[in-house]
Tab-separated table of C-alpha atoms and ligand atoms in Angstrom:
chain	number	residue	atom	x	y	z
A	21	MET	CA	-69.013	-9.028	-1.823
A	22	LYS	CA	-68.216	-11.504	-4.595
A	23	TYR	CA	-69.759	-14.292	-5.641
A	24	ILE	CA	-68.546	-17.392	-7.596
A	25	SER	CA	-70.034	-20.845	-9.309
A	26	THR	CA	-69.833	-23.733	-7.000
A	27	ARG	CA	-68.603	-25.492	-10.437
A	28	SER	CA	-65.594	-22.942	-11.372
A	29	SER	CA	-64.004	-20.218	-9.268
A	30	ALA	CA	-62.398	-18.823	-11.901
A	31	LYS	CA	-65.217	-15.984	-12.718
A	32	GLU	CA	-66.448	-13.769	-10.135
A	33	PHE	CA	-70.254	-12.437	-9.980
A	34	ASN	CA	-71.876	-9.248	-8.294
A	35	PHE	CA	-74.909	-9.929	-6.034
A	36	ASN	CA	-77.289	-8.446	-8.733
A	37	GLU	CA	-76.262	-11.121	-11.329
A	38	VAL	CA	-76.505	-13.625	-8.335
A	39	PHE	CA	-79.603	-12.712	-7.035
A	40	ILE	CA	-81.692	-12.006	-10.648
A	41	LYS	CA	-80.206	-14.504	-12.320
A	42	GLY	CA	-80.599	-17.660	-9.846
A	43	LEU	CA	-78.028	-20.292	-11.209
A	44	ALA	CA	-74.911	-20.011	-12.906
A	45	ASP	CA	-73.698	-20.390	-16.436
A	46	ASP	CA	-72.184	-23.387	-15.581
A	47	GLY	CA	-75.330	-24.835	-14.145
A	48	GLY	CA	-73.529	-24.432	-10.277
A	49	LEU	CA	-74.819	-22.343	-7.704
A	50	TYR	CA	-73.482	-19.145	-6.170
A	51	VAL	CA	-71.948	-19.007	-3.083
A	52	PRO	CA	-70.022	-16.195	-1.581
A	53	LYS	CA	-66.392	-16.144	-2.308
A	54	SER	CA	-65.252	-15.726	1.583
A	55	LEU	CA	-67.899	-15.326	4.702
A	56	LYS	CA	-68.043	-13.100	7.887
A	57	LYS	CA	-67.036	-15.018	10.828
A	58	TYR	CA	-68.520	-13.410	13.795
A	59	SER	CA	-66.457	-13.158	16.931
A	60	THR	CA	-68.910	-14.041	20.484
A	61	GLU	CA	-67.849	-10.354	20.948
A	62	GLU	CA	-69.675	-9.173	18.158
A	63	LEU	CA	-72.369	-11.456	18.478
A	64	LEU	CA	-73.043	-10.398	22.022
A	65	LYS	CA	-73.769	-6.797	20.190
A	66	LEU	CA	-76.605	-8.440	17.666
A	67	LYS	CA	-78.534	-9.918	21.049
A	68	ASN	CA	-80.941	-7.741	21.550
A	69	LEU	CA	-82.028	-6.749	18.107
A	70	ASN	CA	-85.682	-7.035	17.219
A	71	TYR	CA	-86.210	-9.280	14.318
A	72	ASN	CA	-86.044	-6.087	11.496
A	73	GLU	CA	-82.979	-4.841	13.088
A	74	LEU	CA	-80.956	-8.110	12.813
A	75	SER	CA	-82.048	-8.514	9.346
A	76	THR	CA	-80.707	-5.698	8.307
A	77	GLU	CA	-77.171	-6.362	9.948
A	78	ILE	CA	-76.986	-10.270	8.593
A	79	ILE	CA	-78.289	-9.225	5.430
A	80	HIS	CA	-76.406	-6.245	4.036
A	81	LEU	CA	-72.840	-8.495	4.743
A	82	PHE	CA	-74.312	-10.171	1.745
A	83	LEU	CA	-75.389	-7.352	-0.171
A	84	ALA	CA	-73.781	-4.024	0.334
A	85	ASP	CA	-72.627	-3.082	-3.053
A	86	PHE	CA	-76.361	-3.397	-4.139
A	87	ILE	CA	-78.276	-1.101	-1.918
A	88	SER	CA	-77.234	1.242	0.936
A	89	ARG	CA	-78.324	0.024	4.634
A	90	GLU	CA	-80.638	2.411	5.147
A	91	GLU	CA	-82.806	1.046	2.019
A	92	LEU	CA	-82.187	-2.323	3.244
A	93	SER	CA	-83.510	-1.300	6.814
A	94	SER	CA	-86.957	0.050	5.174
A	95	LEU	CA	-87.367	-2.495	2.513
A	96	ILE	CA	-87.065	-5.174	5.192
A	97	LYS	CA	-89.624	-3.288	7.322
A	98	LYS	CA	-91.863	-3.274	4.754
A	99	SER	CA	-91.471	-6.978	3.450
A	100	TYR	CA	-92.448	-7.900	7.225
A	101	SER	CA	-95.258	-5.507	8.271
A	102	THR	CA	-97.030	-8.006	6.445
A	103	PHE	CA	-96.830	-10.640	9.040
A	104	ARG	CA	-99.333	-11.339	11.926
A	105	GLU	CA	-96.584	-11.690	14.307
A	106	LYS	CA	-95.173	-8.670	15.534
A	107	ASP	CA	-91.340	-9.851	15.616
A	108	VAL	CA	-91.978	-11.844	12.349
A	109	VAL	CA	-91.534	-15.539	13.824
A	110	LYS	CA	-92.525	-16.927	17.313
A	111	ILE	CA	-90.635	-19.163	19.430
A	112	SER	CA	-93.040	-21.252	21.877
A	113	SER	CA	-92.694	-24.751	24.039
A	114	LEU	CA	-93.311	-27.943	22.937
A	115	GLY	CA	-93.076	-29.981	26.303
A	116	LYS	CA	-88.730	-30.317	26.387
A	117	LEU	CA	-88.244	-29.038	22.770
A	118	LYS	CA	-88.965	-25.565	21.174
A	119	LEU	CA	-91.124	-24.678	18.354
A	120	LEU	CA	-89.682	-21.638	15.535
A	121	GLU	CA	-92.965	-20.440	14.078
A	122	LEU	CA	-92.422	-19.276	10.848
A	123	PHE	CA	-95.651	-19.349	9.400
A	124	HIS	CA	-96.861	-15.869	10.597
A	125	GLY	CA	-97.404	-14.776	7.344
A	126	PRO	CA	-99.381	-14.179	4.439
A	127	THR	CA	-99.513	-17.220	2.639
A	128	LEU	CA	-99.339	-19.122	6.242
A	129	ALA	CA	-95.702	-20.860	5.630
A	130	PHE	CA	-91.606	-20.325	6.583
A	131	LYS	CA	-91.547	-19.705	2.518
A	132	ASP	CA	-92.715	-16.310	3.577
A	133	VAL	CA	-89.823	-14.805	5.114
A	134	ALA	CA	-87.296	-15.396	2.484
A	135	MET	CA	-90.355	-14.285	-0.210
A	136	GLN	CA	-91.345	-11.290	1.069
A	137	PHE	CA	-88.039	-9.664	1.346
A	138	ILE	CA	-86.905	-10.771	-2.533
A	139	GLY	CA	-90.253	-9.496	-3.669
A	140	ASN	CA	-89.673	-5.914	-2.581
A	141	LEU	CA	-85.585	-6.165	-3.428
A	142	TYR	CA	-86.821	-7.252	-7.148
A	143	GLU	CA	-89.170	-4.294	-7.193
A	144	TYR	CA	-86.290	-2.262	-5.912
A	145	TYR	CA	-83.904	-3.345	-8.288
A	146	LEU	CA	-86.209	-3.679	-11.599
A	147	THR	CA	-87.102	0.273	-11.586
A	148	LYS	CA	-83.842	1.648	-9.946
A	149	ASN	CA	-82.551	0.186	-13.304
A	150	ASP	CA	-85.695	0.609	-15.484
A	151	LYS	CA	-86.356	-3.226	-16.546
A	152	LYS	CA	-88.814	-5.944	-16.283
A	153	ILE	CA	-88.803	-9.467	-15.623
A	154	ASN	CA	-90.986	-12.281	-15.736
A	155	ILE	CA	-90.902	-14.961	-12.814
A	156	VAL	CA	-92.025	-18.362	-13.961
A	157	VAL	CA	-91.958	-20.875	-11.141
A	158	ALA	CA	-93.583	-24.495	-10.723
A	159	THR	CA	-94.343	-25.502	-7.064
A	160	SER	CA	-96.077	-28.408	-5.193
A	161	GLY	CA	-98.220	-25.687	-2.965
A	162	ASP	CA	-96.074	-23.382	-0.833
A	163	THR	CA	-93.603	-21.670	-2.815
A	164	GLY	CA	-96.215	-20.713	-5.433
A	165	ALA	CA	-98.295	-19.072	-3.034
A	166	ALA	CA	-95.506	-17.398	-1.590
A	167	ALA	CA	-94.460	-15.689	-4.925
A	168	ILE	CA	-97.535	-14.669	-5.600
A	169	ASP	CA	-98.219	-13.009	-2.631
A	170	ALA	CA	-94.561	-10.958	-2.686
A	171	ILE	CA	-95.023	-10.059	-6.077
A	172	LYS	CA	-98.971	-9.262	-6.654
A	173	GLY	CA	-99.097	-5.578	-7.963
A	174	LYS	CA	-95.423	-4.389	-7.894
A	175	SER	CA	-94.215	-2.747	-10.682
A	176	ASN	CA	-92.223	-4.235	-13.569
A	177	LEU	CA	-92.405	-7.644	-13.108
A	178	ASN	CA	-95.044	-10.256	-13.561
A	179	ILE	CA	-95.587	-13.596	-12.636
A	180	PHE	CA	-96.743	-17.348	-13.641
A	181	VAL	CA	-97.343	-20.021	-11.340
A	182	LEU	CA	-97.485	-23.683	-12.583
A	183	HIS	CA	-99.008	-25.791	-10.237
A	184	PRO	CA	-100.388	-29.539	-10.927
A	185	ASN	CA	-104.332	-29.553	-11.761
A	186	ASN	CA	-106.113	-31.173	-8.956
A	187	ARG	CA	-103.180	-32.224	-7.270
A	188	ILE	CA	-102.872	-29.500	-4.259
A	189	SER	CA	-104.636	-28.744	-1.353
A	190	SER	CA	-107.491	-26.722	-1.806
A	191	VAL	CA	-106.733	-24.278	0.723
A	192	GLN	CA	-103.415	-24.111	-1.393
A	193	ARG	CA	-104.860	-23.742	-4.295
A	194	LYS	CA	-107.028	-20.649	-3.303
A	195	ILE	CA	-104.672	-18.730	-1.694
A	196	MET	CA	-103.041	-18.548	-5.092
A	197	THR	CA	-106.188	-18.211	-7.164
A	198	THR	CA	-107.885	-15.494	-6.092
A	199	VAL	CA	-105.268	-12.881	-6.262
A	200	GLU	CA	-106.788	-10.576	-8.519
A	201	GLU	CA	-103.976	-8.059	-9.133
A	202	LYS	CA	-103.337	-8.289	-13.016
A	203	ASN	CA	-99.548	-9.154	-13.358
A	204	VAL	CA	-100.099	-12.666	-11.517
A	205	PHE	CA	-101.322	-15.887	-13.918
A	206	ASN	CA	-101.828	-19.233	-12.621
A	207	ILE	CA	-101.169	-22.290	-14.797
A	208	ALA	CA	-103.211	-25.477	-13.912
A	209	ILE	CA	-100.901	-28.298	-15.645
A	210	ASP	CA	-102.404	-31.510	-16.261
A	211	GLY	CA	-99.804	-33.499	-15.219
A	212	ASN	CA	-97.842	-33.724	-11.355
A	213	PHE	CA	-95.772	-31.423	-10.163
A	214	ASP	CA	-92.401	-33.000	-11.766
A	215	ASP	CA	-94.237	-32.232	-15.132
A	216	CYS	CA	-94.229	-28.751	-14.037
A	217	GLN	CA	-90.978	-28.351	-12.805
A	218	ASN	CA	-89.788	-29.887	-16.143
A	219	ILE	CA	-91.849	-27.488	-17.910
A	220	VAL	CA	-90.072	-24.965	-16.538
A	221	LYS	CA	-86.718	-26.060	-17.204
A	222	GLN	CA	-87.276	-26.297	-20.713
A	223	MET	CA	-88.297	-22.923	-20.850
A	224	PHE	CA	-85.596	-21.463	-19.577
A	225	SER	CA	-83.284	-24.157	-21.606
A	226	ASP	CA	-84.503	-22.361	-24.491
A	227	LEU	CA	-82.345	-19.349	-24.532
A	228	GLU	CA	-83.885	-17.507	-27.150
A	229	PHE	CA	-87.276	-18.153	-25.608
A	230	SER	CA	-86.393	-17.074	-21.732
A	231	LYS	CA	-84.178	-14.012	-22.812
A	232	SER	CA	-87.239	-12.776	-25.197
A	233	ILE	CA	-88.698	-12.490	-21.927
A	234	ASN	CA	-86.356	-11.871	-19.162
A	235	MET	CA	-86.914	-14.914	-17.255
A	236	SER	CA	-86.185	-15.295	-13.768
A	237	GLY	CA	-86.962	-17.797	-10.829
A	238	VAL	CA	-87.627	-17.849	-7.075
A	239	ASN	CA	-86.726	-21.434	-6.067
A	240	SER	CA	-85.106	-21.896	-3.046
A	241	ILE	CA	-81.354	-21.962	-5.217
A	242	ASN	CA	-81.987	-18.416	-5.016
A	243	TRP	CA	-78.687	-16.927	-2.520
A	244	ALA	CA	-81.016	-13.757	-1.513
A	245	ARG	CA	-83.877	-16.875	0.076
A	246	ILE	CA	-80.988	-18.444	1.596
A	247	ILE	CA	-79.534	-14.960	3.125
A	248	ALA	CA	-83.000	-14.382	4.536
A	249	GLN	CA	-83.553	-17.355	6.227
A	250	ALA	CA	-80.157	-17.244	7.824
A	251	VAL	CA	-81.525	-14.572	10.121
A	252	TYR	CA	-84.010	-16.522	12.045
A	253	TYR	CA	-81.155	-19.266	13.312
A	254	PHE	CA	-79.606	-16.127	14.896
A	255	TYR	CA	-82.714	-14.784	16.484
A	256	SER	CA	-83.657	-17.664	18.001
A	257	TYR	CA	-80.123	-18.688	19.394
A	258	PHE	CA	-80.330	-15.174	21.014
A	259	LYS	CA	-83.824	-15.639	22.372
A	260	LEU	CA	-82.695	-19.002	23.927
A	261	ASP	CA	-79.468	-17.928	26.015
A	262	LYS	CA	-78.140	-21.091	25.695
A	263	GLU	CA	-74.405	-21.739	24.776
A	264	THR	CA	-74.793	-24.018	21.957
A	265	VAL	CA	-78.308	-24.881	20.075
A	266	SER	CA	-79.563	-27.533	17.942
A	267	PHE	CA	-81.790	-27.295	15.026
A	268	SER	CA	-84.498	-30.108	14.077
A	269	VAL	CA	-85.167	-28.714	9.906
A	270	PRO	CA	-88.085	-30.250	7.963
A	271	THR	CA	-86.115	-30.653	4.584
A	272	GLY	CA	-87.093	-31.023	0.928
A	273	ASN	CA	-84.758	-29.053	-1.290
A	274	PHE	CA	-82.511	-28.376	1.778
A	275	GLY	CA	-82.786	-24.637	1.486
A	276	ASP	CA	-83.776	-23.907	4.919
A	277	VAL	CA	-81.548	-26.284	6.598
A	278	PHE	CA	-78.356	-24.791	4.635
A	279	ALA	CA	-79.415	-21.448	6.163
A	280	GLY	CA	-78.574	-23.061	9.219
A	281	TYR	CA	-74.941	-24.312	8.246
A	282	LEU	CA	-74.521	-20.921	6.442
A	283	SER	CA	-75.378	-19.403	10.325
A	284	LYS	CA	-72.942	-21.937	11.535
A	285	LYS	CA	-69.822	-21.334	9.482
A	286	MET	CA	-70.818	-17.740	10.084
A	287	GLY	CA	-69.714	-18.293	13.679
A	288	LEU	CA	-73.150	-19.207	15.757
A	289	PRO	CA	-72.989	-21.441	18.026
A	290	ILE	CA	-74.915	-24.169	16.474
A	291	ASN	CA	-74.425	-27.884	17.922
A	292	LYS	CA	-76.318	-29.713	15.322
A	293	LEU	CA	-78.405	-29.475	12.704
A	294	ILE	CA	-81.126	-32.586	11.975
A	295	VAL	CA	-82.391	-32.922	8.406
A	296	ALA	CA	-85.596	-34.666	9.281
A	297	THR	CA	-86.983	-36.320	6.312
A	298	ASN	CA	-90.558	-37.875	5.449
A	299	GLU	CA	-90.603	-40.971	3.141
A	300	ASN	CA	-88.608	-39.472	0.562
A	301	ASP	CA	-85.549	-40.308	2.712
A	302	ILE	CA	-82.439	-39.388	-0.014
A	303	LEU	CA	-81.028	-36.980	2.612
A	304	HIS	CA	-81.627	-39.117	5.452
A	305	ARG	CA	-79.490	-42.197	3.957
A	306	ALA	CA	-76.986	-40.068	2.588
A	307	ILE	CA	-76.217	-38.012	6.001
A	308	SER	CA	-76.763	-41.384	8.329
A	309	LYS	CA	-75.028	-43.885	5.752
A	310	GLY	CA	-73.750	-42.037	2.656
A	311	ASP	CA	-76.491	-43.397	0.228
A	312	TYR	CA	-76.886	-40.271	-2.292
A	313	ILE	CA	-78.871	-42.399	-4.444
A	314	SER	CA	-82.535	-41.364	-5.634
A	315	ARG	CA	-85.417	-43.197	-6.022
A	316	GLU	CA	-89.309	-43.025	-7.301
A	317	VAL	CA	-90.693	-39.429	-5.547
A	318	LYS	CA	-93.736	-40.857	-3.012
A	319	GLU	CA	-96.547	-38.522	-2.195
A	320	THR	CA	-96.921	-37.960	1.636
A	321	LEU	CA	-98.729	-36.264	3.948
A	322	SER	CA	-96.310	-33.519	4.354
A	323	PRO	CA	-96.142	-32.708	-0.003
A	324	SER	CA	-93.325	-29.737	-0.075
A	325	MET	CA	-90.964	-32.387	1.492
A	326	ASP	CA	-92.016	-34.538	-1.642
A	327	ILE	CA	-88.388	-34.182	-2.970
A	328	GLN	CA	-85.973	-36.716	-4.435
A	329	LEU	CA	-83.070	-34.792	-5.422
A	330	ALA	CA	-82.060	-31.420	-3.210
A	331	SER	CA	-80.929	-28.880	-5.007
A	332	ASN	CA	-78.958	-26.925	-2.346
A	333	PHE	CA	-77.062	-29.696	-1.493
A	334	GLU	CA	-74.632	-28.988	-4.119
A	335	ARG	CA	-73.745	-26.168	-1.895
A	336	LEU	CA	-72.757	-28.558	0.888
A	337	ILE	CA	-70.773	-30.480	-1.128
A	338	TYR	CA	-68.857	-27.492	-2.402
A	339	TYR	CA	-68.169	-26.457	1.393
A	340	ILE	CA	-67.259	-29.985	2.837
A	341	ASN	CA	-64.729	-30.574	-0.444
A	342	ASN	CA	-62.524	-27.101	0.718
A	343	SER	CA	-64.352	-24.550	-1.573
A	344	ASP	CA	-62.834	-27.011	-4.155
A	345	SER	CA	-65.451	-26.349	-7.096
A	346	GLU	CA	-63.642	-29.188	-9.568
A	347	ILE	CA	-64.438	-31.850	-7.164
A	348	THR	CA	-67.853	-30.643	-6.521
A	349	ALA	CA	-68.372	-30.505	-10.684
A	350	ASP	CA	-67.174	-33.792	-10.552
A	351	ILE	CA	-69.475	-35.089	-7.804
A	352	MET	CA	-72.716	-33.016	-9.573
A	353	LYS	CA	-71.853	-35.481	-12.846
A	354	LYS	CA	-71.809	-38.464	-10.442
A	355	ILE	CA	-75.327	-37.593	-9.073
A	356	LYS	CA	-76.552	-36.829	-12.233
A	357	GLN	CA	-76.109	-40.090	-13.092
A	358	ASN	CA	-77.252	-41.755	-10.116
A	359	SER	CA	-74.384	-42.980	-8.944
A	360	TYR	CA	-72.935	-41.104	-6.130
A	361	GLN	CA	-71.953	-42.899	-2.624
A	362	ILE	CA	-70.666	-39.742	-0.037
A	363	GLU	CA	-66.658	-41.186	0.831
A	364	LYS	CA	-65.703	-41.805	4.502
A	365	ASN	CA	-63.974	-38.402	5.302
A	366	ASN	CA	-66.820	-36.231	3.143
A	367	LEU	CA	-69.185	-38.398	5.905
A	368	ASP	CA	-66.835	-37.834	9.200
A	369	ILE	CA	-67.182	-34.311	8.047
A	370	ILE	CA	-70.603	-33.506	7.514
A	371	GLN	CA	-71.252	-35.513	10.349
A	372	LYS	CA	-69.915	-33.022	12.793
A	373	ASP	CA	-72.731	-30.936	11.944
A	374	PHE	CA	-75.490	-32.952	10.887
A	375	LEU	CA	-77.593	-35.238	12.449
A	376	SER	CA	-80.893	-36.678	10.161
A	377	GLU	CA	-84.015	-38.954	10.422
A	378	SER	CA	-86.934	-39.882	8.722
A	379	CYS	CA	-90.435	-40.095	9.727
A	380	ASN	CA	-93.057	-42.399	7.625
A	381	GLU	CA	-96.293	-41.813	7.411
A	382	GLU	CA	-97.798	-43.452	10.172
A	383	GLU	CA	-95.470	-41.872	12.578
A	384	THR	CA	-96.169	-38.714	11.164
A	385	LEU	CA	-99.943	-38.810	12.224
A	386	ASN	CA	-98.913	-40.368	15.392
A	387	ILE	CA	-96.683	-37.297	16.377
A	388	ILE	CA	-99.522	-35.041	15.437
A	389	LYS	CA	-102.112	-37.190	17.367
A	390	LYS	CA	-99.627	-37.291	20.498
A	391	ASN	CA	-98.500	-33.573	20.904
A	392	TYR	CA	-102.638	-32.904	20.541
A	393	GLU	CA	-103.293	-35.194	23.202
A	394	GLU	CA	-100.273	-34.359	25.285
A	395	ASN	CA	-99.929	-30.469	24.732
A	396	ASN	CA	-103.032	-29.485	23.022
A	397	ILE	CA	-101.076	-28.389	20.013
A	398	ILE	CA	-101.851	-28.867	16.641
A	399	LEU	CA	-98.996	-29.215	14.099
A	400	ASP	CA	-99.091	-29.348	10.604
A	401	PRO	CA	-97.503	-32.654	9.004
A	402	HIS	CA	-94.278	-30.797	7.915
A	403	THR	CA	-93.697	-29.591	11.337
A	404	ALA	CA	-94.732	-33.159	12.848
A	405	VAL	CA	-91.738	-34.544	10.764
A	406	GLY	CA	-89.200	-32.105	12.602
A	407	VAL	CA	-90.606	-33.107	16.013
A	408	GLY	CA	-90.221	-37.020	15.068
A	409	ALA	CA	-86.796	-36.718	14.057
A	410	ALA	CA	-85.700	-34.460	17.392
A	411	ASN	CA	-87.382	-36.717	19.396
A	412	LYS	CA	-85.597	-40.163	17.781
A	413	LEU	CA	-82.671	-38.431	18.370
A	414	SER	CA	-83.578	-36.550	21.953
A	415	ILE	CA	-80.752	-33.651	21.762
A	416	ASN	CA	-80.916	-31.114	24.347
A	417	ASP	CA	-81.742	-27.399	23.681
A	418	CYS	CA	-83.458	-28.731	20.365
A	419	VAL	CA	-85.459	-25.595	18.177
A	420	VAL	CA	-87.417	-27.338	15.676
A	421	LEU	CA	-88.258	-25.268	12.894
A	422	SER	CA	-92.569	-25.479	12.579
A	423	THR	CA	-92.390	-24.393	8.781
A	424	ALA	CA	-96.174	-24.454	7.847
A	425	HIS	CA	-99.767	-23.016	9.385
A	426	PRO	CA	-101.261	-26.433	10.239
A	427	CYS	CA	-105.235	-25.477	8.701
A	428	LYS	CA	-103.130	-25.460	5.377
A	429	PHE	CA	-103.425	-29.183	5.678
A	430	PRO	CA	-106.591	-29.888	6.965
A	431	ASP	CA	-106.919	-33.520	5.492
A	432	ALA	CA	-103.357	-34.709	7.723
A	433	THR	CA	-104.941	-33.328	11.066
A	434	ASN	CA	-108.312	-35.020	10.027
A	435	ASN	CA	-106.953	-38.036	9.661
A	436	ALA	CA	-104.728	-37.854	12.478
A	437	ILE	CA	-107.075	-36.086	15.405
A	438	SER	CA	-110.805	-35.645	13.338
A	439	LYS	CA	-109.735	-32.210	13.717
A	440	HIS	CA	-108.662	-28.690	11.556
A	441	GLU	CA	-107.788	-25.906	12.191
A	442	ASN	CA	-109.636	-22.732	10.381
A	443	LEU	CA	-107.855	-19.912	8.808
A	444	PRO	CA	-106.538	-16.996	10.357
A	445	ASN	CA	-109.322	-14.213	9.487
A	446	GLU	CA	-107.066	-12.337	7.786
A	447	LEU	CA	-106.982	-15.330	4.816
A	448	GLN	CA	-110.573	-16.409	5.291
A	449	HIS	CA	-111.485	-14.402	2.301
A	450	VAL	CA	-109.738	-16.462	0.155
A	451	LEU	CA	-112.342	-18.975	0.574
A	452	ASN	CA	-115.435	-17.391	-1.028
A	453	LYS	CA	-113.249	-15.339	-3.553
A	454	ASP	CA	-113.593	-16.100	-7.869
A	455	GLU	CA	-111.023	-17.913	-8.481
A	456	ASN	CA	-108.803	-17.374	-11.736
A	457	PHE	CA	-106.807	-19.854	-13.591
A	458	GLN	CA	-105.816	-21.055	-16.914
A	459	VAL	CA	-105.851	-25.089	-17.131
A	460	LEU	CA	-103.002	-26.244	-19.785
A	461	ASN	CA	-101.656	-28.862	-21.342
A	462	ASN	CA	-98.526	-31.129	-20.122
A	463	ASN	CA	-96.697	-29.270	-23.300
A	464	THR	CA	-93.944	-26.538	-22.935
A	465	GLU	CA	-94.995	-25.444	-26.215
A	466	GLU	CA	-98.540	-24.577	-25.149
A	467	VAL	CA	-97.178	-22.608	-22.139
A	468	LYS	CA	-94.578	-20.777	-23.660
A	469	ASN	CA	-97.544	-19.511	-25.984
A	470	PHE	CA	-99.986	-18.698	-22.894
A	471	VAL	CA	-96.824	-16.357	-21.306
A	472	LYS	CA	-95.661	-14.690	-24.550
A	473	SER	CA	-99.395	-13.927	-25.132
A	474	LYS	CA	-99.227	-12.030	-21.453
A	475	VAL	CA	-96.016	-10.402	-21.432
B	528	PLP	C1	-90.582	-26.130	1.343
B	528	PLP	C2	-91.435	-26.570	2.863
B	528	PLP	C3	-90.400	-27.425	3.373
B	528	PLP	C4	-88.740	-27.464	3.171
B	528	PLP	O1	-87.779	-26.509	2.849
B	528	PLP	P1	-86.366	-26.800	2.492
B	528	PLP	O2	-85.653	-25.349	2.279
B	528	PLP	O3	-87.016	-27.101	0.592
B	528	PLP	O4	-86.108	-28.069	2.414
B	528	PLP	C5	-90.649	-27.452	4.618
B	528	PLP	N1	-91.852	-27.536	5.017
B	528	PLP	C6	-92.602	-26.611	4.364
B	528	PLP	C7	-93.978	-26.367	5.243
B	528	PLP	C8	-92.174	-26.362	3.157
B	528	PLP	O5	-93.305	-25.523	2.847
């Protein structure tokens, strides 16, 4: 499969470039040049596959020139052997809704599903080509943990994770900082998440530095993450056995819900994709009335969704404009100036596939409380936002993506119901182990020097 950038269709790329670079040189995101569309008969053939088999079928479409089907199949099997759930994900009921539990991986959030896979994909590529890379990533908690677990102990790569000092939950921090492998480096920055992200961006754009250490990223624009996430939309559709299914997706960077959109474009009979946001509601304003103007980021109970500009939205802009990269590049300029209003005809196209809702802090706490009282289920605050959005829109046959284990956010659940879930046994050890992280100032040069001294 060939790929192009959302901002220029002139140049074609192979999967290895898409995977290792993440972002195109023109600043655009990679998208496939064309997509496979499954017929009803072809979908029927996928229906009874188990999760690993289904992953192999779908993912192989996108990287057939990168890895053989047999090697991919064993790589996927290895990736998901780290999950506590035999079939990787689990579907449960919550009143009239279904929950798609995506948090049974090693670090208790949905990001493990893609990250365990790409950790092994990196190792496969690097050992085969005798290359070494250094991954640098900023995290508000979940991404860093998932990336560390996926990359710890792997050959030919190191990982450096920047988190904002004292601004993530202690469970989140301990999952990252108690890892002992020598290729893992935790850095606590005296600043907030945006500061961490800015440092990483500056490191990437210093080409002399980033080339000298073969720097790579694993953030949610990486196409390999998106395709691994598409699998569970197919899987849930088959399990529900309905003509069409809708999904409510707790959304930050628009990566997870974009994987749903991709599945729909590939022929999966999805009715609506519900974009569920917390008080950082730019995507809700955009999808409901075309207002894509960013405001200050607010800290909420669901920190992994505290984002203003959602990077993956660029891919949607590209598709709704008939895959026209010139129009996409123009719109991205407007977004950079914070002056983009979605035109009426484009909004109509978006609303054919998407609905949106937002839940404020009080609503989120009430949803946690109500579902505990009525269903005896403790929801994490991100999932609660997804449930709240689905309830407000009351659509039939709706699956809510349950993106984190409630034990990861004890403050939110304590606040709502004076209770918290315990960590699963497999993770209890992180509570008492020694932590290892370096505190650095909010200063890019200081971070660069630290990284250089370690590679
Ligand atoms: C990252 C994350 C999200 C948001 O996913 P996006 O792909 O960024 O939209 C939602 N919930 C949890 C728990 C997360 O970690």
